[in-house]
Amino acid sequence: MSGINYSEKIPNNVNLVGDRTLQRALEHWQPHFLQWWHEMGPTDFEKADVYLRTAISVDASGWAHYGAVKMPEYRWGIFLADAVPERKIGFGDAMGQPVWQQVPGEYRSTLRRLIVTQGDTEPASVEQQRLLGHTCPSLYDLRNLFQVNVEEGRHLWAMVYLLHAYFGRDGREEAEELLARHSGDSDKPRILTTFNEPVSDWLSFYCFTYFTDRDGKYQLKSFAESGFDPLSRTCRFMLTEEAHHMFVGETGISRVVKRTLEVMKELGTDDPARIRAHGAVDLPLLQKYLNFWCSSSLDLFGSEISSNSAQNFASGLKGRPDESQYEDHVLRNASFNMTTPQGTETVPMLNALNEVMRESYLKDCEIGLKRWNRQIERAGFDLRLALPSSRFRRSIGAWAGLPVDPQGRLIDKSVFEQNLGSWVPSAADRAFVHSLMHKVAEPGKMAAWIAPPERGINNLPVEYEYVKLH
Ligand code: BYC
């Protein structure tokens, strides 16, 4: 087990003290990060004591310490999972060769771009969520929001460490740029579209943590397979933290469904207008939010047919999540039947890996849907929630910009335009959801549109004062 050294300015388990140049460069970046957090992180909660977990080791058992922390004093640091002795590249043309401890020259710019793209999403999500604290449905949720935020901040540190340690001056410049781009900024937006969408209400936050953080899980898992060992080790530890973010999404939506079902039973109706008048989120409205965030997150896997994905796999930079579950790790002779708007075509498997990953992602997304639908069924209502087709409302890839309904059927453009407001949240829907968002900050109390969680954090009661606002 590698212990984390907390006596240093930047907590780390990479022996930073043994590399003075790197240490100095990162200590130079640190105040820029803190300034960014101050300006772009959660607004107005800098003095609050938040019950946060902090990594104290990278050991799977007992890696976290819980305690009250003021967010600006959170110990963001650099934590890599332990090295696997004699690790070999597990896929691609260099399969079986020892993993790289340095960046191979020929892959330098590709790897840098992948790390920058990954790194860019982390501060982006903090920026997207920066106002949510003002409308938290409970102190429990407020704490979860801040936990997610500080950990995304740490994931930024994880990528910045790689940039500084392995990419010289270019890497240091990229690290500065990661703080200079901002979510939704018209001049300097974040790289990927989803990370420029506003997350200005809690229903969006739960959908974002359910769908978008799950893309994070898949991308990190594919990097955990990388032949570039420092990237693999970094991502392996990030995945440990990521699980909680998806938990927040899944249980958040589940609590919304639970509360809505209570209101439906109480009123004896599934009429959306009456449910809304009662201050709850009707299920068709929730479906629209699911459609919006799922379709946006599906774009994050890139094009269906991609030479980038082929090269990244063949060169050992980016594998498939859980690569060992497959038999063929080279894929030079494999193909994939792909349905595009032009019809079904057979494409080399290497070029179809974004789609392979998107398909397994969608399967993973189904798990929550099944759970929520079971809740609805048990309450005796017929309605069912569903994932949209992966062709719906796409902006990237073969289906980009095409008029496709949530079931995946190509339809007339005018019909698509007429109906879009009934498939994704309309301005009126968003205004309604916003009207529900009021801060509830008394320990144990919940907003009327969401049920309490089944249990608190780290075995504490739900009523615990998870955030002490001063
Ligand atoms: N928006 O061959 P293509 C997370 C660009 S989430 C805008 O189709 P490729 C987190 C693409 O960059 C995980 N542009 O796809 C979650 C390329 O441009 P260049 C984030 C897009 O390259 C919640 C061009 O289109 N991690 O961690 O095979 C909270 C053609 O690309 C988009 C990563 O994304 C888009 N949606 O795959 C916090 C991993 N999609 O290069 C955190 C790193 C594609 O020709 N990134 N483009 O200028 C990658 O692995 C790949 O870049 C992508 C795209 C999977 C994103």
Coordinates of C-alpha atoms and ligand atoms in Angstrom, one line a residue:
M1 CA 0.0 0.0 0.0
S2 CA 1.4 3.5 -0.8
G3 CA 0.7 5.9 1.9
I4 CA -0.1 9.4 1.0
N5 CA 2.3 12.1 2.3
Y6 CA 0.1 14.9 3.8
S7 CA 3.0 16.8 5.3
E8 CA 3.8 18.3 1.9
K9 CA 2.1 21.3 0.2
I10 CA 0.6 19.0 -2.4
P11 CA -0.4 15.7 -0.8
N12 CA 0.9 12.9 -3.0
N13 CA 2.0 9.3 -3.3
V14 CA 4.4 9.9 -6.2
N15 CA 7.4 11.0 -4.3
L16 CA 7.1 14.5 -5.4
V17 CA 9.8 15.6 -3.0
G18 CA 12.2 13.5 -5.1
D19 CA 11.7 15.6 -8.2
R20 CA 12.3 19.2 -7.2
T21 CA 11.6 20.6 -10.7
L22 CA 8.3 18.9 -11.0
Q23 CA 7.4 19.9 -7.4
R24 CA 8.2 23.5 -8.1
A25 CA 6.2 23.5 -11.3
L26 CA 3.1 22.0 -9.6
E27 CA 3.5 24.4 -6.6
H28 CA 3.4 27.2 -9.1
W29 CA 0.2 25.9 -10.6
Q30 CA -1.4 25.3 -7.2
P31 CA -2.3 29.0 -6.5
H32 CA -3.8 29.3 -10.0
F33 CA -6.0 26.3 -9.2
L34 CA -7.1 27.7 -5.9
Q35 CA -7.9 31.0 -7.5
W36 CA -9.9 29.2 -10.2
W37 CA -11.8 27.3 -7.4
H38 CA -12.4 30.6 -5.6
E39 CA -13.8 32.2 -8.8
M40 CA -15.4 29.3 -10.6
G41 CA -16.1 26.8 -7.8
P42 CA -19.3 26.6 -5.6
T43 CA -20.3 30.2 -4.9
D44 CA -20.7 31.5 -1.3
F45 CA -19.9 28.3 0.6
E46 CA -16.2 28.9 1.3
K47 CA -16.7 29.3 5.0
A48 CA -19.1 26.3 5.5
D49 CA -17.8 23.2 7.2
V50 CA -18.6 20.3 4.9
Y51 CA -18.5 16.6 6.0
L52 CA -16.2 15.4 3.2
R53 CA -14.2 12.4 2.5
T54 CA -10.5 12.8 1.6
A55 CA -8.3 10.0 0.2
I56 CA -5.7 8.9 2.8
S57 CA -4.4 5.9 0.9
V58 CA -5.0 4.2 -2.4
D59 CA -5.8 0.9 -0.7
A60 CA -9.2 -0.4 -1.8
S61 CA -10.2 -1.1 1.8
G62 CA -10.3 2.0 4.0
W63 CA -8.9 4.6 1.6
A64 CA -11.0 7.5 2.8
H65 CA -11.1 9.7 5.8
Y66 CA -14.4 11.6 6.6
G67 CA -14.5 14.9 8.5
A68 CA -15.6 18.5 8.5
V69 CA -13.5 20.6 6.0
K70 CA -13.9 24.1 4.6
M71 CA -13.7 23.5 0.8
P72 CA -10.9 25.9 0.0
E73 CA -8.8 23.9 2.6
Y74 CA -9.6 20.5 1.0
R75 CA -6.3 18.6 0.4
W76 CA -6.4 18.2 -3.4
G77 CA -3.5 15.9 -4.3
I78 CA -1.9 13.4 -6.6
F79 CA -2.8 9.8 -5.9
L80 CA -1.9 6.9 -8.2
A81 CA -3.0 3.4 -7.7
D82 CA -0.2 1.0 -6.9
A83 CA 1.9 -0.2 -9.8
V84 CA 1.2 -3.7 -11.0
P85 CA 4.6 -5.4 -11.1
E86 CA 5.7 -6.5 -14.6
R87 CA 2.6 -5.1 -16.2
K88 CA 2.3 -5.7 -19.9
I89 CA 0.3 -3.9 -22.6
G90 CA -3.0 -5.8 -22.8
F91 CA -4.3 -5.0 -26.3
G92 CA -3.4 -3.6 -29.7
D93 CA -0.4 -4.2 -31.9
A94 CA 2.1 -3.9 -29.0
M95 CA 0.2 -6.4 -26.9
G96 CA 2.5 -8.3 -24.5
Q97 CA 5.2 -5.7 -24.5
P98 CA 6.1 -4.0 -21.2
V99 CA 4.0 -0.9 -20.4
W100 CA 5.6 2.5 -20.9
Q101 CA 6.8 4.5 -18.0
Q102 CA 7.5 7.5 -20.3
V103 CA 5.5 8.8 -23.3
P104 CA 6.6 7.2 -26.6
G105 CA 7.6 10.1 -28.9
E106 CA 5.3 9.0 -31.7
Y107 CA 2.2 9.1 -29.4
R108 CA 3.1 12.3 -27.6
S109 CA 0.6 14.6 -29.2
T110 CA -2.3 12.1 -29.3
L111 CA -1.8 11.2 -25.6
R112 CA -1.6 14.8 -24.7
R113 CA -4.8 15.5 -26.5
L114 CA -6.6 12.6 -24.8
I115 CA -5.4 13.7 -21.3
V116 CA -6.3 17.3 -22.0
T117 CA -9.8 16.3 -23.2
Q118 CA -10.3 14.2 -20.1
G119 CA -8.8 16.9 -17.8
D120 CA -11.1 19.6 -19.4
T121 CA -14.2 17.8 -18.3
E122 CA -13.3 17.9 -14.6
P123 CA -13.2 21.6 -13.9
A124 CA -16.0 22.0 -16.5
S125 CA -18.4 20.0 -14.3
V126 CA -17.5 22.1 -11.2
E127 CA -18.3 25.2 -13.2
Q128 CA -21.6 23.8 -14.5
Q129 CA -22.7 23.1 -10.9
R130 CA -21.4 26.2 -9.2
L131 CA -24.8 27.8 -8.4
L132 CA -26.6 24.6 -7.2
G133 CA -25.7 25.0 -3.6
H134 CA -28.2 27.9 -3.3
T135 CA -31.2 25.7 -4.1
C136 CA -30.2 22.4 -2.4
P137 CA -33.1 20.2 -1.4
S138 CA -31.3 19.2 1.8
L139 CA -28.0 19.4 3.7
Y140 CA -27.4 15.8 2.8
D141 CA -27.6 16.7 -0.9
L142 CA -25.6 19.8 -0.5
R143 CA -22.8 17.7 1.0
N144 CA -23.0 15.3 -1.9
L145 CA -22.8 18.1 -4.4
F146 CA -19.7 19.4 -2.7
Q147 CA -18.1 16.0 -2.4
V148 CA -18.6 15.5 -6.1
N149 CA -17.2 19.0 -6.8
V150 CA -14.0 18.6 -4.7
E151 CA -13.3 15.2 -6.3
E152 CA -13.7 16.6 -9.8
G153 CA -11.2 19.2 -8.7
R154 CA -8.9 16.3 -7.6
H155 CA -9.4 14.6 -10.9
L156 CA -8.2 17.8 -12.6
W157 CA -5.1 17.5 -10.4
A158 CA -4.7 13.9 -11.6
M159 CA -4.5 15.0 -15.3
V160 CA -2.4 18.1 -14.5
Y161 CA 0.1 15.9 -12.8
L162 CA 0.4 13.8 -15.9
L163 CA 0.8 16.9 -18.1
H164 CA 3.5 18.4 -15.9
A165 CA 5.3 15.2 -15.2
Y166 CA 5.4 13.8 -18.8
F167 CA 4.8 16.6 -21.3
G168 CA 7.3 19.3 -20.4
R169 CA 6.5 22.9 -21.4
D170 CA 3.6 21.9 -23.6
G171 CA 2.1 20.1 -20.7
R172 CA 2.5 23.1 -18.4
E173 CA 0.8 25.3 -21.0
E174 CA -2.1 22.9 -21.3
A175 CA -2.5 22.9 -17.5
E176 CA -2.9 26.6 -17.6
E177 CA -5.4 26.4 -20.4
L178 CA -7.5 23.9 -18.4
L179 CA -8.1 26.8 -16.0
A180 CA -8.7 29.4 -18.8
R181 CA -11.5 27.6 -20.7
H182 CA -14.8 27.9 -19.0
S183 CA -18.1 26.0 -19.3
G184 CA -20.5 27.8 -21.6
D185 CA -18.0 30.6 -22.4
S186 CA -18.6 31.9 -25.9
D187 CA -14.9 32.7 -26.5
K188 CA -13.2 29.9 -24.6
P189 CA -15.7 27.1 -24.1
R190 CA -14.9 23.6 -22.7
I191 CA -13.9 21.1 -25.3
L192 CA -16.9 18.6 -25.3
T193 CA -20.4 19.9 -25.8
T194 CA -22.1 18.3 -22.8
F195 CA -19.7 20.2 -20.5
N196 CA -21.0 23.5 -21.9
E197 CA -24.7 22.7 -21.0
P198 CA -26.0 24.5 -17.9
V199 CA -26.7 22.3 -14.9
S200 CA -28.8 24.9 -13.1
D201 CA -31.3 22.7 -11.3
W202 CA -31.1 19.6 -9.2
L203 CA -33.0 17.4 -11.6
S204 CA -30.3 18.1 -14.2
F205 CA -27.6 17.5 -11.5
Y206 CA -29.0 14.0 -10.8
C207 CA -29.2 13.3 -14.5
F208 CA -25.7 14.6 -15.1
T209 CA -24.2 12.5 -12.4
Y210 CA -26.2 9.5 -13.6
F211 CA -25.4 9.8 -17.3
T212 CA -22.4 12.0 -17.8
D213 CA -20.4 10.7 -14.8
R214 CA -21.1 7.3 -16.2
D215 CA -19.4 8.3 -19.5
G216 CA -16.6 9.3 -17.1
K217 CA -16.6 5.7 -15.7
Y218 CA -16.3 4.3 -19.2
Q219 CA -13.6 6.6 -20.5
L220 CA -11.6 6.2 -17.3
K221 CA -12.0 2.4 -17.5
S222 CA -10.6 2.5 -21.1
F223 CA -7.7 4.6 -19.9
A224 CA -7.1 2.3 -17.0
E225 CA -6.2 -0.3 -19.7
S226 CA -3.6 2.1 -21.3
G227 CA -0.1 1.0 -22.1
F228 CA 1.0 4.4 -20.7
D229 CA 1.3 3.2 -17.1
P230 CA 1.0 6.5 -15.2
L231 CA -2.3 7.2 -17.0
S232 CA -3.5 3.7 -16.2
R233 CA -2.6 4.1 -12.5
T234 CA -4.1 7.6 -12.2
C235 CA -7.4 6.5 -13.8
R236 CA -7.6 3.4 -11.7
F237 CA -7.7 5.5 -8.5
M238 CA -10.1 8.1 -10.0
L239 CA -12.6 5.3 -10.6
T240 CA -12.7 4.6 -6.9
E241 CA -14.0 8.1 -6.3
E242 CA -16.2 8.1 -9.4
A243 CA -18.6 5.4 -8.0
H244 CA -20.0 7.8 -5.5
H245 CA -20.9 10.4 -8.2
M246 CA -23.0 7.9 -10.0
F247 CA -24.6 6.8 -6.7
V248 CA -25.7 10.4 -6.2
G249 CA -27.3 10.4 -9.6
E250 CA -29.0 7.0 -9.3
T251 CA -30.4 7.5 -5.8
G252 CA -31.3 11.2 -6.6
I253 CA -33.5 10.2 -9.5
S254 CA -34.9 7.3 -7.4
R255 CA -35.9 9.6 -4.6
V256 CA -37.6 12.0 -7.1
V257 CA -39.5 9.0 -8.5
K258 CA -40.4 7.9 -5.0
R259 CA -41.8 11.3 -4.0
T260 CA -43.7 11.7 -7.2
L261 CA -45.3 8.3 -6.7
E262 CA -46.4 9.3 -3.2
V263 CA -48.0 12.4 -4.6
M264 CA -49.7 10.4 -7.4
K265 CA -51.1 8.0 -4.8
E266 CA -52.2 10.8 -2.5
L267 CA -54.0 12.6 -5.3
G268 CA -55.1 9.4 -7.0
T269 CA -54.0 10.6 -10.4
D270 CA -51.2 10.6 -12.9
D271 CA -52.3 13.9 -14.4
P272 CA -49.0 15.9 -14.8
A273 CA -50.8 19.3 -14.2
R274 CA -52.1 18.1 -10.9
I275 CA -48.8 16.6 -9.9
R276 CA -47.0 19.8 -10.7
A277 CA -49.6 21.9 -8.9
H278 CA -48.7 19.8 -5.9
G279 CA -45.1 20.7 -6.2
A280 CA -43.7 17.4 -7.5
V281 CA -42.0 16.3 -10.8
D282 CA -44.4 14.4 -13.0
L283 CA -42.8 11.3 -14.6
P284 CA -43.2 12.5 -18.2
L285 CA -41.2 15.6 -17.2
L286 CA -38.5 13.4 -15.7
Q287 CA -38.5 11.4 -18.9
K288 CA -37.7 14.5 -20.8
Y289 CA -34.7 15.2 -18.5
L290 CA -33.5 11.6 -19.0
N291 CA -33.8 12.1 -22.8
F292 CA -31.8 15.3 -22.7
W293 CA -28.9 14.1 -20.6
C294 CA -28.7 10.6 -22.0
S295 CA -28.6 11.9 -25.6
S296 CA -26.1 14.6 -24.8
S297 CA -23.9 12.1 -23.0
L298 CA -24.1 9.6 -25.9
D299 CA -22.2 12.1 -28.0
L300 CA -19.3 11.9 -25.6
F301 CA -18.3 8.6 -27.1
G302 CA -17.4 10.2 -30.4
S303 CA -18.3 9.1 -33.9
E304 CA -19.7 5.6 -34.7
I305 CA -16.9 5.1 -37.2
S306 CA -13.7 6.6 -36.0
S307 CA -10.1 6.4 -37.2
N308 CA -9.0 8.0 -33.9
S309 CA -10.5 5.2 -31.9
A310 CA -8.8 2.6 -34.2
Q311 CA -5.4 4.3 -33.8
N312 CA -5.8 4.8 -30.1
F313 CA -6.5 1.1 -29.6
A314 CA -4.0 -0.3 -32.1
S315 CA -1.2 1.8 -30.5
G316 CA -2.1 0.7 -27.0
L317 CA -3.2 4.1 -25.7
K318 CA -6.8 3.5 -25.0
G319 CA -8.4 0.0 -24.5
R320 CA -11.9 -1.1 -24.0
P321 CA -13.4 -1.0 -20.5
D322 CA -12.5 -4.3 -18.8
E323 CA -10.4 -5.4 -21.7
S324 CA -9.7 -8.8 -20.1
Q325 CA -13.4 -9.8 -20.6
Y326 CA -12.7 -10.1 -24.4
E327 CA -11.0 -12.8 -26.2
D328 CA -9.5 -10.9 -29.1
H329 CA -7.3 -8.1 -28.0
V330 CA -5.8 -7.1 -31.3
L331 CA -8.9 -6.9 -33.5
R332 CA -7.0 -6.7 -36.8
N333 CA -9.4 -9.3 -38.3
A334 CA -12.6 -8.5 -36.5
S335 CA -15.5 -6.6 -37.9
F336 CA -18.7 -4.9 -36.7
N337 CA -22.1 -4.6 -38.3
M338 CA -23.1 -1.0 -38.0
T339 CA -26.4 0.6 -38.9
T340 CA -26.0 4.1 -40.1
P341 CA -28.6 6.3 -41.9
Q342 CA -27.2 4.9 -45.1
G343 CA -28.0 1.3 -44.1
T344 CA -26.2 -1.6 -42.5
E345 CA -22.5 -1.8 -43.3
T346 CA -19.6 -4.0 -42.1
V347 CA -16.8 -1.9 -40.7
P348 CA -13.5 -3.0 -39.2
M349 CA -14.0 -3.5 -35.5
L350 CA -11.1 -1.2 -34.7
N351 CA -13.0 1.7 -36.3
A352 CA -16.2 0.8 -34.4
L353 CA -14.8 0.9 -30.9
N354 CA -16.6 4.1 -29.9
E355 CA -19.8 2.4 -30.8
V356 CA -18.9 -0.8 -28.9
M357 CA -18.2 1.4 -25.8
R358 CA -21.5 3.3 -26.3
E359 CA -23.4 0.1 -26.5
S360 CA -22.0 -1.2 -23.2
Y361 CA -22.5 2.2 -21.6
L362 CA -26.2 2.1 -22.6
K363 CA -26.5 -1.3 -21.0
D364 CA -25.1 0.0 -17.8
C365 CA -27.6 3.0 -18.0
E366 CA -30.4 0.4 -18.1
I367 CA -29.8 -0.7 -14.6
G368 CA -31.2 2.4 -13.0
L369 CA -34.1 2.5 -15.4
K370 CA -35.1 -1.0 -14.3
R371 CA -34.9 0.0 -10.7
W372 CA -37.0 3.1 -11.2
N373 CA -39.6 1.2 -13.2
R374 CA -39.8 -1.4 -10.5
Q375 CA -40.7 1.4 -8.1
I376 CA -43.4 2.6 -10.5
E377 CA -44.8 -0.9 -11.1
R378 CA -44.9 -1.6 -7.3
A379 CA -46.9 1.6 -6.8
G380 CA -49.4 0.3 -9.3
F381 CA -48.9 2.7 -12.2
D382 CA -48.6 1.8 -15.9
L383 CA -46.2 4.4 -17.0
R384 CA -42.6 3.3 -17.7
L385 CA -39.4 5.3 -18.1
A386 CA -37.1 4.5 -21.0
L387 CA -33.7 5.4 -22.4
P388 CA -33.9 7.3 -25.7
S389 CA -32.4 5.5 -28.8
S390 CA -28.7 6.2 -29.3
R391 CA -29.7 7.9 -32.6
F392 CA -31.9 10.5 -31.0
R393 CA -30.7 14.1 -30.8
R394 CA -27.2 13.4 -31.7
S395 CA -24.7 16.1 -32.6
I396 CA -21.7 13.9 -33.2
G397 CA -21.3 10.9 -35.6
A398 CA -23.4 9.3 -38.2
W399 CA -26.8 10.4 -36.8
A400 CA -25.7 14.0 -36.1
G401 CA -28.4 16.5 -36.9
L402 CA -30.9 14.0 -38.2
P403 CA -34.6 14.1 -37.3
V404 CA -34.9 10.9 -35.3
D405 CA -37.5 10.3 -32.6
P406 CA -36.6 8.9 -29.1
Q407 CA -37.5 5.4 -30.4
G408 CA -34.8 5.7 -33.1
R409 CA -37.1 6.2 -36.2
L410 CA -36.0 8.7 -38.9
I411 CA -39.0 11.0 -39.2
D412 CA -39.9 14.1 -41.1
K413 CA -37.9 17.2 -40.1
S414 CA -41.0 19.3 -39.4
V415 CA -42.5 16.5 -37.2
F416 CA -39.3 16.4 -35.3
E417 CA -39.2 20.1 -34.7
Q418 CA -42.9 20.2 -33.7
N419 CA -42.3 17.4 -31.1
L420 CA -38.9 18.1 -29.7
G421 CA -40.5 20.1 -26.9
S422 CA -42.4 17.0 -25.8
W423 CA -39.2 14.9 -25.8
V424 CA -36.8 17.1 -24.1
P425 CA -37.5 19.9 -21.5
S426 CA -39.2 22.9 -23.0
A427 CA -38.6 26.4 -21.7
A428 CA -41.8 26.1 -19.7
D429 CA -40.7 22.7 -18.2
R430 CA -37.4 24.2 -17.2
A431 CA -39.1 27.2 -15.6
F432 CA -41.4 24.8 -13.7
V433 CA -38.4 22.8 -12.4
H434 CA -36.6 26.0 -11.4
S435 CA -39.7 27.1 -9.5
L436 CA -39.4 24.0 -7.3
M437 CA -35.8 24.8 -6.4
H438 CA -35.6 26.4 -3.0
K439 CA -32.9 25.9 -0.5
V440 CA -33.7 23.6 2.4
A441 CA -31.0 23.8 4.9
E442 CA -32.4 22.5 8.2
P443 CA -30.8 19.2 9.2
G444 CA -33.0 16.2 8.2
K445 CA -35.5 18.3 6.2
M446 CA -36.1 17.6 2.5
A447 CA -37.6 19.7 -0.3
A448 CA -41.2 18.6 -1.1
W449 CA -40.3 17.3 -4.6
I450 CA -37.8 14.6 -3.4
A451 CA -38.0 11.8 -0.8
P452 CA -35.3 11.5 1.9
P453 CA -32.4 9.1 1.2
E454 CA -32.6 5.6 2.7
R455 CA -29.5 6.2 4.8
G456 CA -27.0 9.0 5.6
I457 CA -23.3 9.2 4.7
N458 CA -20.7 7.0 6.4
N459 CA -23.3 5.4 8.7
L460 CA -24.4 8.8 10.1
P461 CA -28.1 9.5 10.3
V462 CA -29.9 11.4 7.5
E463 CA -30.6 14.2 10.1
Y464 CA -26.9 14.8 10.6
E465 CA -25.8 18.4 9.9
Y466 CA -23.6 17.5 6.9
V467 CA -22.9 21.1 6.1
K468 CA -22.5 23.7 8.8
L469 CA -23.4 27.0 7.2
H470 CA -22.1 29.9 9.2
Ligands
BYC1 N1 -18.2 17.2 -28.4 O1 -13.3 10.3 -34.1 P1 -14.2 11.1 -33.2 C1 -15.8 12.7 -17.4 C2 -14.5 15.6 -31.6 S1 -16.5 12.3 -18.9 C3 -17.3 17.9 -29.1 O2 -15.6 11.1 -33.5 P2 -12.8 10.1 -31.0 C4 -16.6 13.4 -16.4 C5 -13.2 14.8 -31.2 O3 -12.5 15.4 -30.1 C6 -15.3 11.5 -19.8 N2 -16.3 17.4 -29.9 O4 -14.1 10.7 -31.7 C7 -18.0 13.3 -16.3 C8 -12.4 14.9 -32.5 O5 -11.8 16.2 -32.6 P3 -10.3 16.2 -33.2 C9 -14.4 12.5 -20.5 C10 -16.3 16.0 -30.0 O6 -11.7 11.0 -31.1 C11 -18.7 14.1 -15.4 C12 -13.5 14.8 -33.6 O7 -14.7 15.2 -32.9 N3 -13.2 11.8 -21.1 O8 -14.7 12.3 -17.1 O9 -12.6 8.7 -31.3 C13 -18.0 15.0 -14.6 C14 -13.7 13.5 -34.2 O10 -13.6 12.6 -33.2 C15 -17.2 15.2 -29.3 C16 -13.0 11.6 -22.4 O11 -13.7 12.1 -23.2 C17 -18.2 15.8 -28.5 N4 -19.1 15.1 -27.7 O12 -13.4 10.2 -29.5 C18 -16.7 15.1 -14.7 C19 -11.8 10.9 -22.8 N5 -17.0 13.9 -29.6 O13 -9.5 15.4 -32.2 C20 -15.9 14.3 -15.6 C21 -10.8 11.6 -23.7 C22 -16.0 13.9 -30.5 O14 -10.4 15.7 -34.6 N6 -11.4 11.8 -25.0 N7 -15.6 15.2 -30.7 O15 -10.0 17.7 -33.1 C23 -11.5 10.8 -25.9 O16 -11.2 9.7 -25.7 C24 -12.0 11.2 -27.3 O17 -11.5 12.5 -27.6 C25 -13.5 11.2 -27.4 C26 -13.8 11.3 -28.9 C27 -14.1 9.9 -26.8 C28 -14.1 12.4 -26.7

